[in-house]
PDB file of C-alpha atoms in Angstrom:
ATOM      1  CA  MET A   1      10.809 -20.997  -7.475  1.00  0.00           C
ATOM      2  CA  PRO A   2       9.078 -17.752  -7.599  1.00  0.00           C
ATOM      3  CA  PRO A   3       6.267 -17.270  -5.577  1.00  0.00           C
ATOM      4  CA  ARG A   4       2.464 -17.632  -6.930  1.00  0.00           C
ATOM      5  CA  CYS A   5       1.033 -14.767  -7.667  1.00  0.00           C
ATOM      6  CA  VAL A   6      -2.818 -13.861  -7.840  1.00  0.00           C
ATOM      7  CA  LEU A   7      -4.583 -10.445  -8.380  1.00  0.00           C
ATOM      8  CA  VAL A   8      -8.156  -9.985  -6.899  1.00  0.00           C
ATOM      9  CA  LEU A   9     -10.076  -7.195  -7.852  1.00  0.00           C
ATOM     10  CA  ASP A  10     -13.740  -5.710  -7.008  1.00  0.00           C
ATOM     11  CA  PRO A  11     -15.532  -6.783  -9.969  1.00  0.00           C
ATOM     12  CA  ALA A  12     -17.809  -3.470  -9.708  1.00  0.00           C
ATOM     13  CA  ALA A  13     -15.044  -1.086  -9.691  1.00  0.00           C
ATOM     14  CA  PRO A  14     -14.739   1.105 -12.677  1.00  0.00           C
ATOM     15  CA  ARG A  15     -12.716  -0.216 -15.388  1.00  0.00           C
ATOM     16  CA  TRP A  16      -9.963   2.876 -15.076  1.00  0.00           C
ATOM     17  CA  LEU A  17      -9.908   1.602 -11.599  1.00  0.00           C
ATOM     18  CA  ILE A  18      -9.326  -2.150 -12.180  1.00  0.00           C
ATOM     19  CA  ALA A  19      -6.641  -0.885 -14.515  1.00  0.00           C
ATOM     20  CA  ASN A  20      -5.094   1.108 -12.003  1.00  0.00           C
ATOM     21  CA  ALA A  21      -4.783  -1.189  -9.445  1.00  0.00           C
ATOM     22  CA  SER A  22      -3.616  -4.137 -11.644  1.00  0.00           C
ATOM     23  CA  ALA A  23      -0.595  -1.504 -12.532  1.00  0.00           C
ATOM     24  CA  VAL A  24       0.030  -0.707  -9.227  1.00  0.00           C
ATOM     25  CA  LEU A  25      -0.175  -4.167  -7.698  1.00  0.00           C
ATOM     26  CA  GLY A  26       1.728  -5.474 -10.791  1.00  0.00           C
ATOM     27  CA  ALA A  27       4.767  -3.357 -10.338  1.00  0.00           C
ATOM     28  CA  SER A  28       4.479  -4.129  -6.424  1.00  0.00           C
ATOM     29  CA  ALA A  29       4.679  -7.889  -7.081  1.00  0.00           C
ATOM     30  CA  GLY A  30       7.424  -7.930  -9.380  1.00  0.00           C
ATOM     31  CA  ALA A  31       9.593  -5.573  -6.939  1.00  0.00           C
ATOM     32  CA  ALA A  32       8.622  -7.715  -4.388  1.00  0.00           C
ATOM     33  CA  GLY A  33      10.591 -10.664  -6.170  1.00  0.00           C
ATOM     34  CA  ALA A  34       7.154 -12.222  -7.845  1.00  0.00           C
ATOM     35  CA  ALA A  35       8.361 -12.324 -11.247  1.00  0.00           C
ATOM     36  CA  ALA A  36      11.486 -12.070 -13.413  1.00  0.00           C
ATOM     37  CA  LEU A  37      11.236 -10.514 -16.890  1.00  0.00           C
ATOM     38  CA  GLY A  38      11.887 -13.097 -19.665  1.00  0.00           C
ATOM     39  CA  PRO A  39      14.523 -12.275 -21.953  1.00  0.00           C
ATOM     40  CA  ASP A  40      13.586 -10.172 -25.352  1.00  0.00           C
ATOM     41  CA  LEU A  41      12.506 -11.924 -28.470  1.00  0.00           C
ATOM     42  CA  THR A  42      12.548 -11.550 -31.915  1.00  0.00           C
ATOM     43  CA  ASP A  43       9.573 -12.220 -34.102  1.00  0.00           C
ATOM     44  CA  ALA A  44       9.665 -13.691 -37.450  1.00  0.00           C
ATOM     45  CA  SER A  45      10.121 -10.363 -39.354  1.00  0.00           C
ATOM     46  CA  GLY A  46      13.052  -9.306 -37.262  1.00  0.00           C
ATOM     47  CA  THR A  47      11.340  -6.905 -34.861  1.00  0.00           C
ATOM     48  CA  ARG A  48      12.258  -7.068 -31.148  1.00  0.00           C
ATOM     49  CA  TRP A  49       9.958  -7.419 -28.294  1.00  0.00           C
ATOM     50  CA  ALA A  50      11.102  -6.525 -24.692  1.00  0.00           C
ATOM     51  CA  GLY A  51      10.760  -9.460 -22.304  1.00  0.00           C
ATOM     52  CA  ILE A  52       7.733  -9.477 -20.086  1.00  0.00           C
ATOM     53  CA  ALA A  53       7.137 -11.339 -16.952  1.00  0.00           C
ATOM     54  CA  GLU A  54       7.453 -15.111 -17.024  1.00  0.00           C
ATOM     55  CA  ILE A  55       4.728 -16.137 -14.581  1.00  0.00           C
ATOM     56  CA  VAL A  56       0.900 -16.625 -15.355  1.00  0.00           C
ATOM     57  CA  VAL A  57      -1.166 -14.256 -12.926  1.00  0.00           C
ATOM     58  CA  PRO A  58      -4.695 -15.438 -12.508  1.00  0.00           C
ATOM     59  CA  VAL A  59      -7.160 -12.505 -12.200  1.00  0.00           C
ATOM     60  CA  LEU A  60     -10.106 -13.446  -9.652  1.00  0.00           C
ATOM     61  CA  ALA A  61     -13.075 -11.087  -8.532  1.00  0.00           C
ATOM     62  CA  ALA A  62     -14.080 -10.479  -5.028  1.00  0.00           C
ATOM     63  CA  ALA A  63     -15.970  -7.700  -3.400  1.00  0.00           C
ATOM     64  CA  PRO A  64     -14.412  -5.008  -1.240  1.00  0.00           C
ATOM     65  CA  ALA A  65     -15.352  -6.920   2.297  1.00  0.00           C
ATOM     66  CA  GLU A  66     -14.149 -10.180   1.041  1.00  0.00           C
ATOM     67  CA  LEU A  67     -10.785  -8.320  -0.431  1.00  0.00           C
ATOM     68  CA  ALA A  68     -10.158  -7.209   3.483  1.00  0.00           C
ATOM     69  CA  ALA A  69     -10.910 -10.611   4.868  1.00  0.00           C
ATOM     70  CA  LEU A  70      -8.634 -12.337   2.405  1.00  0.00           C
ATOM     71  CA  ARG A  71      -5.936  -9.818   3.351  1.00  0.00           C
ATOM     72  CA  THR A  72      -6.400 -10.983   7.075  1.00  0.00           C
ATOM     73  CA  ALA A  73      -6.446 -14.209   6.250  1.00  0.00           C
ATOM     74  CA  ALA A  74      -3.316 -13.954   4.143  1.00  0.00           C
ATOM     75  CA  ALA A  75      -1.325 -12.739   6.829  1.00  0.00           C
ATOM     76  CA  GLU A  76      -2.418 -15.763   8.993  1.00  0.00           C
ATOM     77  CA  ALA A  77      -1.338 -18.190   6.480  1.00  0.00           C
ATOM     78  CA  GLY A  78       2.162 -16.694   5.780  1.00  0.00           C
ATOM     79  CA  VAL A  79       1.032 -15.337   2.251  1.00  0.00           C
ATOM     80  CA  THR A  80       2.333 -11.742   1.603  1.00  0.00           C
ATOM     81  CA  ALA A  81      -1.207  -9.599   0.570  1.00  0.00           C
ATOM     82  CA  LEU A  82      -0.172  -6.326  -1.518  1.00  0.00           C
ATOM     83  CA  ALA A  83      -3.347  -4.322  -0.981  1.00  0.00           C
ATOM     84  CA  PHE A  84      -4.551  -1.331  -3.173  1.00  0.00           C
ATOM     85  CA  PRO A  85      -6.672   0.597  -0.877  1.00  0.00           C
ATOM     86  CA  ASP A  86      -8.892   3.690  -1.442  1.00  0.00           C
ATOM     87  CA  LEU A  87      -6.742   6.000   0.472  1.00  0.00           C
ATOM     88  CA  ALA A  88      -3.887   5.068  -2.018  1.00  0.00           C
ATOM     89  CA  GLN A  89      -6.121   6.128  -5.166  1.00  0.00           C
ATOM     90  CA  ALA A  90      -7.145   9.074  -3.408  1.00  0.00           C
ATOM     91  CA  SER A  91      -3.507  10.376  -2.665  1.00  0.00           C
ATOM     92  CA  PRO A  92      -1.617  12.411  -4.911  1.00  0.00           C
ATOM     93  CA  THR A  93       1.683  11.262  -3.518  1.00  0.00           C
ATOM     94  CA  TYR A  94       3.291   8.336  -1.372  1.00  0.00           C
ATOM     95  CA  ALA A  95       3.727  10.792   1.337  1.00  0.00           C
ATOM     96  CA  ALA A  96       0.118  11.691   1.482  1.00  0.00           C
ATOM     97  CA  PHE A  97      -0.832   7.957   1.208  1.00  0.00           C
ATOM     98  CA  ALA A  98       1.387   7.329   3.906  1.00  0.00           C
ATOM     99  CA  GLU A  99       0.367  10.197   6.360  1.00  0.00           C
ATOM    100  CA  ALA A 100      -3.585   9.064   5.398  1.00  0.00           C
ATOM    101  CA  VAL A 101      -2.892   5.385   6.582  1.00  0.00           C
ATOM    102  CA  THR A 102      -1.070   6.445   9.733  1.00  0.00           C
ATOM    103  CA  ARG A 103      -4.307   8.446  10.835  1.00  0.00           C
ATOM    104  CA  THR A 104      -6.959   5.633   9.476  1.00  0.00           C
ATOM    105  CA  PRO A 105      -7.913   2.679  11.585  1.00  0.00           C
ATOM    106  CA  THR A 106      -7.693  -0.833   9.438  1.00  0.00           C
ATOM    107  CA  ASP A 107     -11.511  -0.810   9.354  1.00  0.00           C
ATOM    108  CA  GLY A 108     -11.684   2.791   7.643  1.00  0.00           C
ATOM    109  CA  ILE A 109      -9.480   1.772   5.077  1.00  0.00           C
ATOM    110  CA  GLY A 110     -11.522   0.192   1.662  1.00  0.00           C
ATOM    111  CA  LEU A 111      -9.813  -2.092  -0.366  1.00  0.00           C
ATOM    112  CA  HIS A 112     -10.289  -2.127  -4.427  1.00  0.00           C
ATOM    113  CA  ALA A 113      -7.697  -5.191  -5.168  1.00  0.00           C
ATOM    114  CA  VAL A 114      -5.270  -7.659  -3.439  1.00  0.00           C
ATOM    115  CA  ALA A 115      -2.252  -9.408  -5.025  1.00  0.00           C
ATOM    116  CA  LEU A 116      -1.452 -12.706  -2.992  1.00  0.00           C
ATOM    117  CA  LEU A 117       2.365 -13.751  -3.231  1.00  0.00           C
ATOM    118  CA  GLY A 118       3.451 -17.016  -1.745  1.00  0.00           C
ATOM    119  CA  PRO A 119       3.694 -20.941  -2.041  1.00  0.00           C
ATOM    120  CA  GLY A 120       1.313 -21.925  -4.471  1.00  0.00           C
ATOM    121  CA  ASN A 121      -0.763 -24.556  -2.313  1.00  0.00           C
ATOM    122  CA  ALA A 122      -1.284 -21.549   0.376  1.00  0.00           C
ATOM    123  CA  VAL A 123      -2.395 -19.115  -2.405  1.00  0.00           C
ATOM    124  CA  ARG A 124      -4.619 -21.769  -3.808  1.00  0.00           C
ATOM    125  CA  ARG A 125      -6.348 -22.607  -0.754  1.00  0.00           C
ATOM    126  CA  LEU A 126      -6.954 -18.495   0.160  1.00  0.00           C
ATOM    127  CA  THR A 127      -8.510 -18.324  -3.611  1.00  0.00           C
ATOM    128  CA  ARG A 128     -10.125 -21.616  -4.504  1.00  0.00           C
ATOM    129  CA  HIS A 129     -13.814 -20.323  -3.752  1.00  0.00           C
ATOM    130  CA  LEU A 130     -13.187 -17.061  -5.928  1.00  0.00           C
ATOM    131  CA  SER A 131     -14.326 -16.822  -9.418  1.00  0.00           C
ATOM    132  CA  ALA A 132     -12.405 -15.266 -12.493  1.00  0.00           C
ATOM    133  CA  LEU A 133     -12.780 -11.493 -13.092  1.00  0.00           C
ATOM    134  CA  ALA A 134     -15.831 -11.546 -15.450  1.00  0.00           C
ATOM    135  CA  ASP A 135     -15.384  -9.644 -19.177  1.00  0.00           C
ATOM    136  CA  PRO A 136     -16.666  -7.367 -19.813  1.00  0.00           C
ATOM    137  CA  VAL A 137     -16.189  -5.421 -16.318  1.00  0.00           C
ATOM    138  CA  PRO A 138     -19.475  -3.384 -15.840  1.00  0.00           C
ATOM    139  CA  VAL A 139     -19.319   0.364 -16.099  1.00  0.00           C
ATOM    140  CA  PRO A 140     -21.488   2.427 -13.589  1.00  0.00           C
TER     141      PRO A 140
END
C-alpha cells in the first residue's frame, strides 16, 4: 500500500511560488514512491490521456514557522517530510542549493512547503489541526 501523501503550503506565498513548490514536491514525492501512475485512458472520442498519479493529495495551509515545526514533528513520528526551503527557491542549480544548505544552520532555513509521506494514521495525526488551502490564494 502506498504511503499517504499530504502537501502543506504557506498560504501567504505568491501563487507562482505555491505552484513551484507544489511541482517540485509532487515530483519528489513521486520519486520517493508515494504514487504510481495510473494506466493511460481513452475518452469517448478516442483521444488518449496519459495516466496520472492514482492517489489523492490533500493540500493544506500552514505558516512558515508551523511548516518548520511540522517537519520536526514528522521526523519524530517516523513520517518522511520533503521540504521546499527558501534556499532551494533562491538557488539556480541543485549544486548551489546543496552548498547553501551546508553553510546554513537549520533555524536559518525558511520553508515554503512540506510534503508528508507515511502511514495514514501518522500523517493524519500531524495534520488534523490544519485547514485546506483557501482559494483564491492572496496575491501580494
